[in-house]
Tab-separated table of C-alpha atoms and ligand atoms in Angstrom:
chain	number	residue	atom	x	y	z
A	15	MET	CA	1.756	-36.124	-2.380
A	16	LYS	CA	-1.056	-34.271	-0.825
A	17	GLY	CA	-0.799	-29.849	-2.161
A	18	ALA	CA	2.475	-30.367	-4.364
A	19	THR	CA	0.870	-28.219	-7.270
A	20	ALA	CA	-1.373	-24.991	-7.138
A	21	THR	CA	-2.190	-22.651	-9.195
A	22	ALA	CA	-2.568	-18.762	-7.873
A	23	ARG	CA	-4.230	-15.457	-9.322
A	24	ALA	CA	-3.717	-12.539	-7.975
A	25	HIS	CA	-4.227	-8.633	-9.533
A	26	ALA	CA	-1.332	-5.854	-9.549
A	27	ASN	CA	-2.000	-2.742	-7.726
A	28	ILE	CA	-1.280	1.122	-7.645
A	29	ALA	CA	0.005	2.895	-4.533
A	30	LEU	CA	-2.023	6.159	-3.677
A	31	SER	CA	0.690	6.805	-1.543
A	32	LYS	CA	3.863	5.929	-2.324
A	33	TYR	CA	6.676	3.696	-0.920
A	34	TRP	CA	10.234	4.024	-1.189
A	35	GLY	CA	12.934	3.674	0.396
A	36	LYS	CA	14.030	0.749	2.893
A	37	SER	CA	14.226	1.275	7.044
A	38	ASP	CA	16.105	-3.056	6.457
A	39	THR	CA	16.887	-4.204	2.757
A	40	THR	CA	17.855	-8.254	4.921
A	41	TYR	CA	13.983	-7.934	5.539
A	42	ASN	CA	12.849	-5.694	2.592
A	43	LEU	CA	10.877	-3.636	5.160
A	44	PRO	CA	9.756	0.009	3.935
A	45	ALA	CA	10.921	3.136	5.379
A	46	VAL	CA	7.666	4.727	4.726
A	47	PRO	CA	3.604	3.942	4.641
A	48	SER	CA	2.005	3.565	1.581
A	49	ILE	CA	-1.722	2.761	0.483
A	50	SER	CA	-2.736	1.182	-2.613
A	51	ILE	CA	-6.012	0.366	-4.980
A	52	THR	CA	-5.885	-3.558	-6.022
A	53	LEU	CA	-6.690	-3.287	-9.895
A	54	ALA	CA	-9.087	-6.010	-11.942
A	55	PRO	CA	-9.125	-6.746	-14.186
A	56	LEU	CA	-4.829	-7.116	-14.309
A	57	VAL	CA	-4.294	-10.309	-13.096
A	58	THR	CA	-1.108	-12.996	-12.986
A	59	GLU	CA	-1.514	-16.676	-12.904
A	60	THR	CA	1.214	-18.573	-11.723
A	61	ARG	CA	1.571	-22.027	-11.039
A	62	VAL	CA	3.989	-23.701	-8.832
A	63	ARG	CA	4.805	-27.697	-8.749
A	64	PHE	CA	7.308	-29.740	-6.358
A	65	VAL	CA	8.655	-32.309	-8.203
A	66	ASP	CA	10.315	-35.190	-7.163
A	67	GLY	CA	13.590	-35.683	-8.501
A	68	LEU	CA	14.093	-31.768	-9.645
A	69	GLY	CA	17.547	-30.713	-9.599
A	70	GLU	CA	16.926	-26.824	-9.263
A	71	ASP	CA	13.897	-24.616	-9.603
A	72	ARG	CA	13.267	-23.755	-13.138
A	73	LEU	CA	10.796	-20.374	-13.791
A	74	GLU	CA	9.140	-19.400	-16.884
A	75	LEU	CA	7.156	-15.812	-17.245
A	76	ASP	CA	4.929	-15.750	-20.262
A	77	GLY	CA	6.512	-18.786	-21.671
A	78	GLN	CA	10.076	-17.915	-21.255
A	79	ALA	CA	12.898	-18.883	-19.520
A	80	ALA	CA	13.371	-16.273	-16.419
A	81	ARG	CA	16.335	-14.395	-16.215
A	82	PRO	CA	19.157	-15.170	-13.619
A	83	ARG	CA	18.255	-12.390	-11.182
A	84	GLU	CA	14.593	-12.714	-11.138
A	85	LEU	CA	14.700	-16.774	-10.829
A	86	GLN	CA	17.162	-15.722	-7.863
A	87	ARG	CA	14.186	-13.837	-6.480
A	88	ALA	CA	11.366	-16.392	-6.624
A	89	VAL	CA	14.026	-19.290	-5.274
A	90	GLU	CA	14.683	-16.711	-2.292
A	91	LEU	CA	10.462	-17.099	-1.970
A	92	LEU	CA	10.819	-20.754	-2.207
A	93	ASP	CA	13.439	-21.341	0.421
A	94	ARG	CA	11.034	-19.512	2.794
A	95	VAL	CA	8.374	-21.522	1.635
A	96	ARG	CA	10.213	-24.861	2.288
A	97	ALA	CA	12.054	-24.096	5.455
A	98	GLU	CA	8.355	-23.066	6.921
A	99	SER	CA	6.893	-26.525	5.381
A	100	GLY	CA	9.739	-28.844	6.073
A	101	MET	CA	8.996	-29.308	2.130
A	102	ALA	CA	12.374	-29.934	0.728
A	103	LEU	CA	12.046	-30.247	-2.871
A	104	ARG	CA	12.490	-28.010	-6.232
A	105	ALA	CA	9.763	-26.457	-7.970
A	106	ASP	CA	8.503	-25.594	-11.461
A	107	ILE	CA	7.000	-22.512	-11.556
A	108	GLN	CA	4.869	-21.344	-14.701
A	109	SER	CA	3.320	-17.238	-14.770
A	110	ARG	CA	1.655	-15.287	-16.788
A	111	ASN	CA	0.354	-12.035	-17.302
A	112	ASP	CA	-3.306	-11.407	-18.662
A	113	PHE	CA	-1.849	-7.683	-19.774
A	114	PRO	CA	1.263	-7.549	-21.449
A	115	THR	CA	4.218	-6.876	-19.627
A	116	ALA	CA	5.018	-3.769	-21.723
A	117	ALA	CA	1.523	-2.716	-20.541
A	118	GLY	CA	3.361	0.294	-17.937
A	119	LEU	CA	2.154	-1.052	-14.717
A	120	ALA	CA	4.691	-3.540	-12.900
A	121	SER	CA	4.318	-7.257	-12.699
A	122	SER	CA	6.329	-7.412	-10.278
A	123	ALA	CA	3.471	-7.214	-7.191
A	124	SER	CA	0.952	-9.400	-8.642
A	125	GLY	CA	3.600	-11.660	-9.951
A	126	PHE	CA	5.368	-12.195	-6.357
A	127	CYS	CA	1.983	-12.227	-4.650
A	128	ALA	CA	0.668	-14.858	-7.260
A	129	LEU	CA	3.861	-16.676	-6.617
A	130	ALA	CA	3.589	-16.283	-2.559
A	131	ALA	CA	0.381	-17.849	-2.339
A	132	ALA	CA	0.795	-20.730	-4.687
A	133	ALA	CA	3.883	-21.695	-3.099
A	134	ARG	CA	2.412	-21.677	0.090
A	135	ALA	CA	-0.583	-23.584	-0.984
A	136	ALA	CA	1.597	-26.304	-2.993
A	137	ALA	CA	3.504	-26.734	-0.597
A	138	GLY	CA	0.415	-27.975	1.948
A	139	LEU	CA	0.744	-24.404	4.195
A	140	PRO	CA	-2.830	-22.710	4.607
A	141	PHE	CA	-4.272	-20.254	2.648
A	142	GLU	CA	-4.048	-16.852	4.707
A	143	ARG	CA	-3.476	-13.338	3.562
A	144	PRO	CA	-1.179	-12.169	5.894
A	145	ALA	CA	1.172	-14.925	5.537
A	146	ILE	CA	1.048	-14.515	1.583
A	147	SER	CA	1.673	-10.860	2.204
A	148	ALA	CA	4.384	-10.993	4.506
A	149	LEU	CA	6.364	-13.464	2.379
A	150	ALA	CA	5.748	-11.892	-0.702
A	151	ARG	CA	7.063	-8.086	1.157
A	152	TRP	CA	10.863	-9.812	1.075
A	153	SER	CA	10.365	-9.822	-2.382
A	154	SER	CA	8.931	-6.690	-3.767
A	155	ALA	CA	7.465	-4.971	-0.812
A	156	SER	CA	4.844	-3.387	-3.279
A	157	ALA	CA	3.571	-7.047	-3.513
A	158	ALA	CA	2.261	-7.559	0.010
A	159	ARG	CA	-0.453	-4.963	-0.475
A	160	SER	CA	-1.802	-7.469	-3.480
A	161	ALA	CA	-2.260	-9.790	-1.556
A	162	PHE	CA	-5.664	-8.048	0.156
A	163	GLY	CA	-8.912	-6.572	-2.399
A	164	GLY	CA	-9.804	-3.264	-2.772
A	165	TYR	CA	-7.848	-0.046	-0.402
A	166	VAL	CA	-4.396	-1.667	1.186
A	167	GLU	CA	-2.413	-0.315	3.540
A	168	LEU	CA	1.457	-1.475	3.522
A	169	PRO	CA	2.444	0.084	7.479
A	170	ALA	CA	6.276	1.570	7.555
A	171	GLY	CA	8.137	-1.543	9.088
A	172	ALA	CA	10.990	-1.106	11.897
A	173	PRO	CA	14.322	-2.481	11.151
A	174	GLY	CA	13.790	-6.493	12.300
A	175	GLU	CA	9.816	-6.746	12.351
A	176	ALA	CA	10.370	-9.822	9.904
A	177	HIS	CA	6.073	-10.280	9.882
A	178	LEU	CA	5.342	-7.134	8.996
A	179	THR	CA	2.139	-7.199	6.677
A	180	ALA	CA	0.157	-5.251	4.602
A	181	GLU	CA	-3.740	-4.529	6.194
A	182	PRO	CA	-6.975	-4.106	4.167
A	183	LEU	CA	-8.642	-0.613	4.797
A	184	PHE	CA	-11.445	-1.155	2.058
A	185	ASP	CA	-13.406	-3.371	0.348
A	186	PRO	CA	-13.272	-2.473	-3.793
A	187	SER	CA	-16.958	-1.702	-3.096
A	188	HIS	CA	-15.771	1.098	-1.022
A	189	TRP	CA	-16.058	3.398	-3.841
A	190	GLU	CA	-16.399	3.595	-7.312
A	191	LEU	CA	-13.391	4.853	-8.347
A	192	ALA	CA	-10.868	3.893	-11.565
A	193	ILE	CA	-7.647	4.255	-12.794
A	194	VAL	CA	-6.825	4.715	-17.196
A	195	VAL	CA	-3.413	4.215	-17.612
A	196	ALA	CA	-1.229	6.009	-20.085
A	197	VAL	CA	1.610	3.874	-21.515
A	198	THR	CA	4.105	5.980	-22.926
A	199	ALA	CA	7.129	4.002	-23.902
A	200	GLU	CA	7.686	0.217	-24.688
A	201	GLY	CA	9.848	-1.743	-22.472
A	202	ARG	CA	11.268	-2.499	-19.497
A	203	LYS	CA	12.767	0.656	-16.886
A	204	SER	CA	16.394	1.025	-17.035
A	205	VAL	CA	16.390	1.603	-13.195
A	206	ALA	CA	14.927	-1.475	-10.832
A	207	SER	CA	13.607	0.257	-8.392
A	208	THR	CA	15.717	-1.547	-5.388
A	209	ASP	CA	18.296	-0.249	-7.221
A	210	GLY	CA	16.821	3.223	-7.032
A	211	MET	CA	15.502	3.453	-3.737
A	212	GLY	CA	19.679	2.460	-2.839
A	213	LEU	CA	20.671	4.916	-5.192
A	214	THR	CA	17.899	7.707	-3.683
A	215	LYS	CA	19.009	7.192	0.794
A	216	ARG	CA	22.531	6.955	-0.284
A	217	THR	CA	23.354	10.169	-2.040
A	218	SER	CA	19.715	12.135	-2.406
A	219	PRO	CA	19.581	15.032	0.084
A	220	TYR	CA	15.958	15.153	-0.472
A	221	TYR	CA	16.049	11.668	1.584
A	222	ASN	CA	15.117	12.993	4.579
A	223	ALA	CA	12.768	14.751	3.684
A	224	TRP	CA	10.774	12.968	1.092
A	225	LEU	CA	11.021	10.296	4.889
A	226	ALA	CA	9.624	13.146	7.158
A	227	ALA	CA	6.764	13.988	4.389
A	228	ALA	CA	5.556	10.463	3.272
A	229	PRO	CA	3.762	9.463	6.503
A	230	GLY	CA	1.260	12.817	6.138
A	231	LEU	CA	0.635	12.437	3.303
A	232	ASN	CA	-0.235	8.650	3.694
A	233	ASP	CA	-2.545	9.889	6.189
A	234	GLU	CA	-4.367	12.433	3.726
A	235	VAL	CA	-4.674	9.648	1.518
A	236	ARG	CA	-6.553	6.981	4.193
A	237	ALA	CA	-8.407	10.060	5.478
A	238	GLY	CA	-9.372	11.034	1.473
A	239	LEU	CA	-10.213	7.772	1.062
A	240	ALA	CA	-12.245	7.209	4.244
A	241	SER	CA	-14.164	10.313	3.551
A	242	ARG	CA	-14.538	9.663	-0.209
A	243	ASP	CA	-13.343	12.775	-0.633
A	244	LEU	CA	-11.793	12.774	-4.337
A	245	GLN	CA	-9.977	16.212	-4.071
A	246	ARG	CA	-8.306	15.546	-0.881
A	247	LEU	CA	-7.466	11.965	-2.265
A	248	GLY	CA	-5.826	13.569	-5.583
A	249	ARG	CA	-4.097	16.047	-4.038
A	250	ALA	CA	-2.279	14.384	-1.543
A	251	MET	CA	-1.313	11.499	-3.728
A	252	GLU	CA	-0.084	13.520	-6.308
A	253	GLN	CA	1.900	15.005	-3.600
A	254	SER	CA	3.179	11.877	-2.798
A	255	THR	CA	4.082	10.519	-6.094
A	256	LEU	CA	6.255	14.166	-6.904
A	257	ALA	CA	7.996	14.087	-3.533
A	258	MET	CA	9.039	10.718	-3.960
A	259	HIS	CA	10.496	11.789	-8.352
A	260	ALA	CA	11.453	14.969	-6.521
A	261	SER	CA	14.038	12.763	-4.203
A	262	ALA	CA	15.079	10.497	-6.913
A	263	ILE	CA	15.671	13.364	-9.460
A	264	ALA	CA	17.657	14.829	-6.797
A	265	ALA	CA	20.435	11.894	-6.244
A	266	ASP	CA	24.002	11.218	-7.598
A	267	PRO	CA	23.145	10.779	-11.073
A	268	GLY	CA	20.346	12.651	-10.915
A	269	LEU	CA	17.482	9.898	-11.520
A	270	PHE	CA	14.236	10.611	-13.624
A	271	TYR	CA	12.171	8.485	-14.770
A	272	PHE	CA	9.381	10.455	-16.326
A	273	GLN	CA	10.195	10.863	-20.129
A	274	PRO	CA	8.778	14.336	-21.941
A	275	ALA	CA	5.880	12.227	-22.333
A	276	THR	CA	5.264	11.586	-18.615
A	277	LEU	CA	4.685	15.418	-18.159
A	278	GLU	CA	2.965	15.819	-21.398
A	279	VAL	CA	0.022	13.460	-20.001
A	280	TRP	CA	0.692	15.143	-16.162
A	281	MET	CA	-0.028	18.230	-18.084
A	282	ALA	CA	-3.094	17.085	-19.539
A	283	VAL	CA	-4.624	15.820	-16.132
A	284	ARG	CA	-4.409	19.317	-15.235
A	285	HIS	CA	-6.130	20.279	-18.136
A	286	LEU	CA	-8.988	17.486	-17.332
A	287	ARG	CA	-9.476	19.352	-14.424
A	288	ASP	CA	-8.952	22.999	-15.177
A	289	GLU	CA	-10.901	23.139	-18.314
A	290	HIS	CA	-13.534	19.975	-18.497
A	291	GLY	CA	-14.024	19.916	-14.763
A	292	ILE	CA	-13.284	16.675	-14.555
A	293	SER	CA	-11.754	15.265	-11.478
A	294	ALA	CA	-8.778	13.165	-12.267
A	295	PHE	CA	-5.340	13.296	-10.478
A	296	ALA	CA	-1.829	11.988	-11.748
A	297	THR	CA	0.549	9.311	-10.469
A	298	ALA	CA	3.965	7.140	-11.784
A	299	ASP	CA	6.127	4.716	-9.873
A	300	ALA	CA	9.614	4.028	-11.354
A	301	GLY	CA	8.566	4.462	-14.636
A	302	PRO	CA	7.649	6.611	-17.781
A	303	HIS	CA	3.731	5.733	-17.634
A	304	VAL	CA	0.825	8.103	-15.928
A	305	LYS	CA	-1.758	6.293	-13.853
A	306	VAL	CA	-4.873	8.679	-13.967
A	307	LEU	CA	-7.142	8.557	-10.652
A	308	CYS	CA	-10.495	9.366	-11.702
A	309	ARG	CA	-14.444	8.443	-10.829
A	310	ARG	CA	-16.107	4.990	-12.851
A	311	SER	CA	-18.300	7.525	-14.299
A	312	GLU	CA	-15.899	9.433	-16.015
A	313	ALA	CA	-13.389	7.123	-16.966
A	314	PRO	CA	-14.271	6.788	-20.957
A	315	GLU	CA	-13.927	10.350	-21.184
A	316	VAL	CA	-10.611	10.552	-18.982
A	317	GLU	CA	-9.274	7.469	-21.615
A	318	ARG	CA	-10.381	8.872	-24.498
A	319	LEU	CA	-8.907	12.787	-23.760
A	320	LEU	CA	-5.594	10.920	-22.361
A	321	GLY	CA	-5.569	8.517	-26.021
A	322	GLU	CA	-5.124	12.083	-27.586
A	323	VAL	CA	-2.107	13.793	-25.821
A	324	PRO	CA	1.423	13.257	-28.304
A	325	GLY	CA	3.448	10.300	-26.195
A	326	VAL	CA	0.717	8.302	-25.384
A	327	LEU	CA	0.974	4.604	-27.242
A	328	ARG	CA	-2.086	3.170	-25.432
A	329	THR	CA	-4.368	3.664	-23.174
A	330	LEU	CA	-6.459	0.887	-20.689
A	331	ARG	CA	-8.739	1.002	-17.826
A	332	ALA	CA	-8.758	-0.713	-14.309
A	333	LEU	CA	-11.225	-0.630	-11.336
A	334	PRO	CA	-10.774	-1.773	-7.440
A	335	GLY	CA	-10.502	-5.942	-7.487
A	336	ALA	CA	-9.761	-8.681	-4.995
A	337	GLY	CA	-7.109	-10.242	-3.206
A	338	VAL	CA	-5.294	-13.479	-3.978
A	339	HIS	CA	-6.723	-16.220	-4.115
A	340	VAL	CA	-6.298	-20.234	-4.791
A	341	VAL	CA	-7.672	-21.199	-8.120
A	342	GLU	CA	-6.703	-24.913	-8.188
A	343	GLY	CA	-4.451	-26.787	-5.933
A	344	GLU	CA	-4.773	-27.970	-2.184
A	345	GLU	CA	-5.897	-25.036	-0.754
A	346	VAL	CA	-5.946	-25.708	3.132
A	347	THR	CA	-7.698	-22.994	4.744
B	246	PMV	O1	7.879	-3.226	-4.223
B	246	PMV	P1	8.813	-2.788	-5.461
B	246	PMV	O2	9.991	-2.771	-5.047
B	246	PMV	O3	8.382	-2.708	-7.023
B	246	PMV	O4	8.888	-0.737	-5.020
B	246	PMV	C1	7.560	0.052	-5.157
B	246	PMV	C2	8.120	1.207	-5.763
B	246	PMV	C3	6.827	1.990	-6.439
B	246	PMV	O5	6.224	1.441	-7.227
B	246	PMV	C4	7.750	3.062	-7.232
B	246	PMV	C5	5.899	2.290	-5.475
B	246	PMV	C6	4.768	1.449	-4.703
B	246	PMV	O6	4.491	2.082	-3.588
B	246	PMV	O7	4.703	0.882	-5.527
């Protein structure tokens, strides 16, 4: 059958201004806008094969059968593709990260974006980044941003806005920035971001303050990017990160994604700025690792110095990368 198999590749992304909190859980819409960098070379490659006679969808992640919650999220995405395309078959999905899952970068953004692109292509739907972005967003809002390359914005969604998509802001070549990841722990994060956002919304006295502050910080990040002003961008990014984490820490029970080593790295980044004159700025997501934004030319030095911080297990370096693409199969453009 035409287009029954397709493979897609999507890069991870890191938010410069953070999404935390949903305005609509049915459509999985973010309550605040966010801006990210799509990161090369960190990539997920996913193959979707719709198979005659298969009784149920199957999902393998890095060669291992997926856990029930992961499978369920993939099935929901496939159900949307089946509804749009009229294709009724069940799918066999194989997904691989070229970066270790324990690298400290969320694989859900690249994973759901690659799955959305491959599933649409395998079902014979046209290759349209906005459609891929909206489909990925239902599963993981940050995944909507990996549909595009370079610097990408996901606006906040109004309740019921089913087709909300991310939008490209600037190409990867806009600015030679780098992200150095300082990995501070092995294993998976303890509280999944959706659960953490729900707890923050229900119980944190600072959730509304976060909602009030986030759009202004997002505007600052966009302005810093547009004018290639690393101080302006970096300061807004750090404040967005800390405001997000402050709202989570004030939840009941308090939600700490930071570990002691996270703070060690955070302080080391300040030291890089104050003592070494290097424009480096820190951010962290729903996990203990620190991602450090700096100029590409200074990234080797940043990586070397962060590697010496107590508690840092290893570092890796990433650069602005391309949006999702279908590498094999029936790409209908
Ligand atoms: O899209 P999710 O459910 O993986 O949530 C991502 C949330 C953060 O990574 C903490 C922030 C962001 O904007 O990526």
